[in-house]
Amino acid sequence: MGEKFFKYSVIFLLFMGSILSFSIPVEASASEFVTKGNTSGKRVALTFDDGSDGTNIAKILQTLSKENIHSTFFLTGSGTKAHPNSIKDIKAAGHELANHSYSHADFTELSSAEIKNELDRTEAAVKSTTGVSTKPLFRAPFGSVNSTVLKAVGNAGYTHTIHWNIDTLDWKGLSETEVYNRVVNNIVPGSIVLMHTGAGASGTPGALPDIIRSLKAKGYQFVTVSEILNMPSASGTIHTVKAGDTLYSLAGKYEVTVNQIVKANNLVNANVIQIGQRLSIPGDTPNPPPVQGESYTVKAGDTLYSIAKRYNVSLNDLIEANQISNPTYIRIGQNLVIPQDMKNYTVKAGDTLYSIARRNGTTVHRLAEVNNISNTSLIYPGRTLVLP
């Protein structure tokens, strides 16, 4: 009897082991649907959807370059295949690239597998043309989404589905004046503006310079979608040069080399940069700490406790500021408002973490923890530290 029981036990364990050996597929969070930036500051993101012809790309790029503005271009795979040199020009000018499907199909009429195929084909086309990924930003053709679409898009690696709060309707052939009025008369802090690059949007190239000049006069700063959402860009970080900045200090701050910054921005003279100039910082760079009214994008492994600890705020304040009903549940890609001002310190020549900690009533350990510093003996002049 004992032998038979042992035999059946072994068979049962082997059977259960074979079942448990199969991995259970893990699905990502649904893509977050975004219509505007969560900011009270005068910031606006001009965005351009590129279809099959891309007729006005050169004119748009010329204006953006003249005005020293970087924007986000939502690319189709078919358009990338049709005019690859124009797509390369968009990347070379330092603009942000995002996914707008391959064939501009209505995603609400596609299966999850078909949605993934559309996104993957576009990603492959753009990456082979520019070397840059379109993740994590997606814009749905026709702005057509539902919960099924957002789930499939999230599973494909696109954490944010970007809509808009200002639609120029330029694709209808509106005049320059009509396109201008639709933007300037409806602008609010955090606006995401929808425009197009194709021949059908004939009023956009002429309206764009006046739109930019009028919004600048109103005090608006032009940013990419990633910047207005306070999230890292696949193509790197954009830094606006401030008084006292040098390429050396910026290289230290973002932990890249001076030569990498020079190459990424096609700079002729590494000793000359201008206040207000926007520099593309190559590679994966540290996120600047969020400030009051700005948002933090939740990443894998984050908890409310770890975020509160990192930014030296109380857990209760973080919960209250974001009206969170369940503090044990936050989503990857979710934007959280940081409820209090951050105190920042810019490292100067001769500084050490010890001297900074002592002057500001904290410890080296706490300073390193808040700023994610792995080597406490190595800090660079020009780097901005959060003071806990």
Coordinates of C-alpha atoms in Angstrom, one line a residue:
M1 CA 0.0 0.0 0.0
G2 CA 2.8 2.4 1.0
E3 CA 4.7 1.6 -2.3
K4 CA 1.5 2.3 -4.4
F5 CA 0.9 5.5 -2.5
F6 CA 4.5 6.6 -3.1
K7 CA 4.2 5.8 -6.8
Y8 CA 1.0 7.8 -7.2
S9 CA 2.5 10.7 -5.3
V10 CA 5.5 10.8 -7.6
I11 CA 3.2 10.8 -10.7
F12 CA 1.0 13.5 -9.2
L13 CA 4.1 15.7 -8.4
L14 CA 5.5 15.2 -12.0
F15 CA 2.1 16.1 -13.4
M16 CA 1.8 19.3 -11.3
G17 CA 5.4 20.2 -12.1
S18 CA 4.7 20.0 -15.8
I19 CA 1.7 22.3 -15.4
L20 CA 3.6 24.8 -13.3
S21 CA 6.5 24.8 -15.7
F22 CA 4.4 26.7 -18.3
S23 CA 4.9 30.4 -17.9
I24 CA 1.8 32.5 -17.6
P25 CA 1.9 35.4 -20.0
V26 CA 2.0 38.8 -18.2
E27 CA 0.1 41.6 -19.9
A28 CA 1.2 45.2 -19.6
S29 CA -1.0 48.0 -18.3
A30 CA -3.4 49.6 -20.8
S31 CA -1.9 52.6 -22.7
E32 CA -2.8 55.8 -20.9
F33 CA -5.0 58.1 -23.0
V34 CA -3.7 61.7 -22.9
T35 CA -5.4 64.9 -24.2
K36 CA -3.1 67.5 -22.6
G37 CA -0.2 68.0 -20.3
N38 CA -0.8 68.2 -16.5
T39 CA 0.8 71.6 -15.9
S40 CA -0.1 75.1 -14.8
G41 CA 3.0 76.5 -16.6
K42 CA 2.7 78.0 -20.1
R43 CA 3.9 75.1 -22.1
V44 CA 2.6 73.8 -25.4
A45 CA 3.4 70.8 -27.6
L46 CA 3.0 71.2 -31.3
T47 CA 2.5 67.8 -32.9
F48 CA 2.4 66.7 -36.5
D49 CA 0.9 63.6 -38.0
D50 CA 2.7 62.3 -41.1
G51 CA 0.7 60.3 -43.7
S52 CA 1.7 58.9 -47.1
D53 CA 2.8 62.1 -48.9
G54 CA 4.6 64.3 -46.3
T55 CA 4.5 67.2 -48.8
N56 CA 5.0 70.0 -46.2
I57 CA 7.7 68.4 -44.0
A58 CA 10.5 70.5 -45.4
K59 CA 8.6 73.8 -44.9
I60 CA 7.6 72.8 -41.4
L61 CA 11.1 71.8 -40.4
Q62 CA 12.5 75.1 -41.7
T63 CA 10.1 77.1 -39.5
L64 CA 10.7 75.0 -36.4
S65 CA 14.5 75.3 -37.0
K66 CA 14.3 79.1 -37.4
E67 CA 12.3 79.4 -34.2
N68 CA 14.5 76.9 -32.4
I69 CA 11.6 74.6 -31.5
H70 CA 11.4 70.9 -31.1
S71 CA 8.1 69.1 -31.8
T72 CA 6.8 65.5 -31.8
F73 CA 6.1 63.8 -35.2
F74 CA 3.7 60.9 -35.3
L75 CA 4.9 58.7 -38.2
T76 CA 3.1 56.1 -40.3
G77 CA 5.0 53.1 -41.6
S78 CA 3.7 53.7 -45.1
G79 CA 4.9 57.3 -45.0
T80 CA 8.3 56.3 -43.7
K81 CA 8.7 53.9 -46.6
A82 CA 7.4 56.5 -49.1
H83 CA 9.7 59.4 -48.1
P84 CA 12.5 58.1 -45.9
N85 CA 14.8 61.1 -46.5
S86 CA 12.2 63.4 -45.0
I87 CA 11.9 61.2 -42.0
K88 CA 15.7 61.2 -41.6
D89 CA 15.5 65.0 -41.7
I90 CA 13.0 65.1 -38.9
K91 CA 15.3 62.9 -36.8
A92 CA 18.4 64.9 -37.7
A93 CA 16.7 68.2 -36.6
G94 CA 16.2 66.7 -33.1
H95 CA 12.5 66.2 -33.1
E96 CA 10.7 63.4 -31.2
L97 CA 9.4 60.4 -33.2
A98 CA 6.2 58.5 -32.3
N99 CA 4.0 55.8 -33.8
H100 CA 0.9 56.6 -35.9
S101 CA 0.2 53.1 -37.3
Y102 CA 1.4 51.6 -40.6
S103 CA -1.6 52.0 -42.9
H104 CA -3.7 54.6 -40.9
A105 CA -6.5 52.1 -40.3
D106 CA -9.2 52.6 -37.7
F107 CA -7.9 50.6 -34.7
T108 CA -11.3 50.0 -33.3
E109 CA -12.1 47.8 -36.3
L110 CA -8.9 45.7 -35.9
S111 CA -8.2 42.7 -33.7
S112 CA -5.4 42.9 -31.1
A113 CA -3.1 40.9 -33.3
E114 CA -3.7 43.3 -36.2
I115 CA -3.1 46.3 -34.0
K116 CA 0.2 44.8 -32.9
N117 CA 1.2 44.1 -36.5
E118 CA 0.5 47.7 -37.5
L119 CA 2.6 49.0 -34.6
D120 CA 5.4 46.6 -35.0
R121 CA 5.7 47.2 -38.8
T122 CA 5.9 51.0 -38.2
E123 CA 8.4 50.6 -35.4
A124 CA 10.6 48.5 -37.7
A125 CA 10.3 50.9 -40.6
V126 CA 11.2 54.0 -38.5
K127 CA 14.0 52.3 -36.6
S128 CA 15.6 51.0 -39.7
T129 CA 15.4 54.5 -41.3
T130 CA 16.4 56.6 -38.3
G131 CA 17.9 54.3 -35.7
V132 CA 15.3 55.6 -33.2
S133 CA 12.4 53.8 -31.6
T134 CA 8.8 55.2 -31.7
K135 CA 8.1 53.8 -28.2
P136 CA 6.5 54.7 -25.9
L137 CA 4.2 57.3 -27.7
F138 CA 1.3 56.4 -30.0
R139 CA -1.4 58.4 -31.7
A140 CA -4.5 56.5 -33.0
P141 CA -5.5 57.2 -36.6
F142 CA -8.6 59.4 -36.6
G143 CA -8.2 59.6 -32.8
S144 CA -10.3 56.4 -32.7
V145 CA -9.8 54.4 -29.5
N146 CA -11.6 52.2 -27.0
S147 CA -10.6 50.1 -24.0
T148 CA -9.7 47.1 -26.3
V149 CA -7.4 49.4 -28.4
L150 CA -5.7 50.9 -25.3
K151 CA -5.0 47.4 -23.9
A152 CA -3.5 46.1 -27.2
V153 CA -1.4 49.3 -27.6
G154 CA -0.1 49.0 -24.0
N155 CA 0.8 45.3 -24.6
A156 CA 2.8 46.4 -27.7
G157 CA 5.0 48.7 -25.5
Y158 CA 3.3 52.0 -26.0
T159 CA 2.5 53.4 -22.5
H160 CA 0.8 56.6 -23.7
T161 CA -1.8 57.1 -26.4
I162 CA -1.6 60.8 -27.3
H163 CA -4.8 62.6 -28.3
W164 CA -5.1 66.5 -28.3
N165 CA -7.1 69.3 -26.9
I166 CA -6.6 71.6 -30.0
D167 CA -7.5 70.2 -33.4
T168 CA -6.5 72.6 -36.2
L169 CA -8.6 70.6 -38.7
D170 CA -5.9 71.6 -41.2
W171 CA -6.4 68.4 -43.2
K172 CA -9.7 69.8 -44.4
G173 CA -7.8 72.5 -46.3
L174 CA -8.5 75.3 -43.9
S175 CA -6.8 78.6 -44.7
E176 CA -3.8 80.0 -42.9
T177 CA -6.0 82.4 -40.9
E178 CA -8.4 79.6 -39.9
V179 CA -5.6 77.3 -38.7
Y180 CA -4.0 80.2 -36.8
N181 CA -7.3 81.1 -35.0
R182 CA -8.0 77.5 -34.0
V183 CA -4.7 77.4 -32.1
V184 CA -4.3 80.9 -30.7
N185 CA -7.9 81.3 -29.6
N186 CA -8.0 78.0 -27.8
I187 CA -4.5 77.8 -26.2
V188 CA -4.3 76.8 -22.5
P189 CA -1.3 75.7 -20.4
G190 CA -0.4 72.1 -21.3
S191 CA -2.1 72.2 -24.8
I192 CA -1.3 69.4 -27.3
V193 CA -1.9 70.8 -30.8
L194 CA -2.8 68.5 -33.7
M195 CA -1.4 69.4 -37.2
H196 CA -0.5 67.5 -40.3
T197 CA 2.4 67.3 -42.8
G198 CA 0.5 66.4 -46.0
A199 CA -0.6 68.4 -49.0
G200 CA -4.2 68.5 -47.7
A201 CA -3.1 70.6 -44.8
S202 CA -2.2 73.5 -47.1
G203 CA -2.8 76.2 -44.5
T204 CA -0.4 74.8 -41.9
P205 CA 3.1 75.9 -43.3
G206 CA 1.9 79.5 -43.7
A207 CA 0.1 79.6 -40.3
L208 CA 2.9 78.1 -38.3
P209 CA 5.3 81.1 -38.1
D210 CA 2.5 83.4 -36.9
I211 CA 1.2 80.8 -34.4
I212 CA 4.7 80.4 -32.9
R213 CA 5.3 84.2 -32.7
S214 CA 1.9 84.8 -31.1
L215 CA 2.2 82.1 -28.5
K216 CA 5.8 83.3 -27.6
A217 CA 4.3 86.7 -27.1
K218 CA 1.8 85.2 -24.7
G219 CA 4.8 83.7 -22.8
Y220 CA 4.5 80.1 -24.0
Q221 CA 7.4 77.7 -24.1
F222 CA 7.4 75.0 -26.9
V223 CA 8.1 71.5 -25.8
T224 CA 7.8 67.9 -27.1
V225 CA 5.1 65.6 -25.9
S226 CA 7.6 63.7 -23.6
E227 CA 8.6 67.0 -22.1
I228 CA 5.0 68.2 -21.5
L229 CA 4.3 64.9 -19.8
N230 CA 7.6 64.9 -17.9
M231 CA 8.7 61.6 -19.3
P232 CA 11.9 60.4 -21.0
S233 CA 12.1 60.5 -24.7
A234 CA 13.3 57.6 -26.8
S235 CA 15.5 59.9 -28.8
G236 CA 17.0 61.5 -25.7
T237 CA 16.5 64.6 -23.6
I238 CA 16.1 68.2 -24.7
H239 CA 18.0 70.8 -22.5
T240 CA 17.3 74.5 -22.7
V241 CA 20.6 76.3 -22.1
K242 CA 20.5 78.6 -19.1
A243 CA 22.9 81.3 -17.8
G244 CA 26.2 79.7 -16.7
D245 CA 25.7 76.5 -18.7
T246 CA 28.7 75.1 -20.6
L247 CA 28.9 71.9 -22.6
Y248 CA 31.3 70.6 -20.0
S249 CA 28.8 71.2 -17.2
L250 CA 25.9 69.7 -19.3
A251 CA 28.0 66.6 -20.1
G252 CA 28.6 66.1 -16.4
K253 CA 25.0 66.7 -15.5
Y254 CA 23.6 64.2 -18.0
E255 CA 26.6 61.8 -17.7
V256 CA 27.5 61.9 -21.4
T257 CA 30.6 63.3 -23.2
V258 CA 31.1 66.7 -24.6
N259 CA 31.8 65.1 -28.0
Q260 CA 28.4 63.3 -27.9
I261 CA 26.6 66.5 -27.3
V262 CA 28.5 68.3 -30.1
K263 CA 27.8 65.4 -32.5
A264 CA 24.1 65.2 -31.6
N265 CA 23.5 68.9 -32.2
N266 CA 25.9 69.4 -35.2
L267 CA 27.8 72.1 -33.2
V268 CA 30.6 73.9 -35.0
N269 CA 32.2 75.5 -32.0
A270 CA 32.0 73.5 -28.7
N271 CA 32.8 76.7 -26.7
V272 CA 29.8 78.7 -28.0
I273 CA 26.2 78.0 -26.8
Q274 CA 23.5 80.5 -26.4
I275 CA 21.0 81.1 -23.5
G276 CA 17.7 79.7 -24.7
Q277 CA 19.3 77.3 -27.2
R278 CA 17.8 73.8 -27.0
L279 CA 20.3 71.0 -27.1
S280 CA 19.5 67.3 -27.7
I281 CA 21.2 65.2 -25.1
P282 CA 21.9 61.8 -26.5
G283 CA 21.1 58.4 -24.9
D284 CA 19.2 57.5 -21.8
T285 CA 19.6 60.4 -19.4
P286 CA 18.5 61.0 -15.8
N287 CA 15.0 62.5 -15.4
P288 CA 15.1 66.0 -13.7
P289 CA 13.1 65.9 -10.5
P290 CA 9.5 67.1 -10.9
V291 CA 8.5 70.3 -9.3
Q292 CA 5.2 71.4 -7.7
G293 CA 2.4 71.2 -10.3
E294 CA 4.4 68.9 -12.6
S295 CA 4.0 65.2 -12.8
Y296 CA 6.0 62.0 -12.3
T297 CA 5.5 59.0 -14.6
V298 CA 5.3 55.8 -12.7
K299 CA 7.8 53.2 -13.8
A300 CA 8.1 49.4 -13.2
G301 CA 8.9 48.7 -9.6
D302 CA 7.7 52.0 -8.2
T303 CA 5.5 52.2 -5.2
L304 CA 3.9 55.2 -3.6
Y305 CA 6.2 54.8 -0.7
S306 CA 9.3 54.7 -2.8
I307 CA 8.2 57.8 -4.8
A308 CA 7.4 59.7 -1.6
K309 CA 10.7 58.8 -0.1
R310 CA 12.6 59.7 -3.2
Y311 CA 11.1 63.2 -3.4
N312 CA 11.0 63.8 0.4
V313 CA 7.2 64.2 0.6
S314 CA 4.8 62.4 2.9
L315 CA 2.9 59.4 1.7
N316 CA -0.4 61.0 2.8
D317 CA 0.4 64.3 0.9
L318 CA 1.1 62.2 -2.3
I319 CA -2.2 60.3 -1.9
E320 CA -4.2 63.5 -1.2
A321 CA -2.6 65.4 -4.1
N322 CA -3.5 62.6 -6.6
Q323 CA -6.9 61.7 -5.0
I324 CA -5.8 58.0 -4.8
S325 CA -8.4 55.8 -3.2
N326 CA -6.2 52.6 -3.1
P327 CA -2.6 53.5 -2.1
T328 CA -1.4 49.9 -2.9
Y329 CA -2.3 50.3 -6.6
I330 CA -0.6 52.5 -9.1
R331 CA -0.1 51.8 -12.8
I332 CA 3.0 51.9 -14.9
G333 CA 2.7 55.0 -17.0
Q334 CA 0.4 56.8 -14.6
N335 CA 1.2 60.5 -14.0
L336 CA 1.4 61.5 -10.3
V337 CA 1.6 65.2 -9.1
I338 CA 4.4 65.8 -6.7
P339 CA 2.7 67.9 -4.0
Q340 CA 5.5 70.2 -2.8
D341 CA 8.4 72.3 -4.2
M342 CA 11.7 70.6 -4.6
K343 CA 14.8 72.3 -3.2
N344 CA 17.6 72.0 -5.8
Y345 CA 21.3 72.6 -5.6
T346 CA 23.7 72.9 -8.5
V347 CA 27.0 71.3 -7.8
K348 CA 30.0 73.7 -8.0
A349 CA 33.7 73.1 -8.5
G350 CA 35.2 71.8 -5.2
D351 CA 31.9 70.5 -3.9
T352 CA 31.7 67.0 -2.3
L353 CA 28.6 65.1 -1.2
Y354 CA 29.8 65.4 2.3
S355 CA 30.2 69.2 2.2
I356 CA 26.8 69.6 0.5
A357 CA 25.1 67.3 3.0
R358 CA 26.7 69.2 6.0
R359 CA 25.6 72.6 4.7
N360 CA 22.1 71.5 4.2
G361 CA 21.5 69.5 7.3
T362 CA 21.3 66.0 5.8
T363 CA 23.5 62.9 5.4
V364 CA 25.6 61.7 2.5
H365 CA 23.6 58.5 2.5
R366 CA 20.2 60.3 2.2
L367 CA 21.6 62.7 -0.5
A368 CA 22.8 59.7 -2.5
E369 CA 19.6 57.8 -2.0
V370 CA 17.3 60.7 -3.1
N371 CA 19.4 61.4 -6.2
N372 CA 20.1 57.8 -7.2
I373 CA 23.9 58.3 -6.9
S374 CA 25.8 55.0 -7.0
N375 CA 29.3 56.4 -6.5
T376 CA 29.3 59.0 -3.6
S377 CA 32.8 60.1 -4.4
L378 CA 31.9 61.1 -8.0
I379 CA 29.7 64.2 -8.7
Y380 CA 30.1 66.7 -11.5
P381 CA 30.1 70.5 -11.5
G382 CA 26.8 71.7 -13.0
R383 CA 24.8 68.7 -11.9
T384 CA 21.5 69.5 -10.1
L385 CA 20.8 67.7 -6.9
V386 CA 17.6 67.4 -5.0
L387 CA 18.1 68.4 -1.3
P388 CA 16.1 66.1 1.0

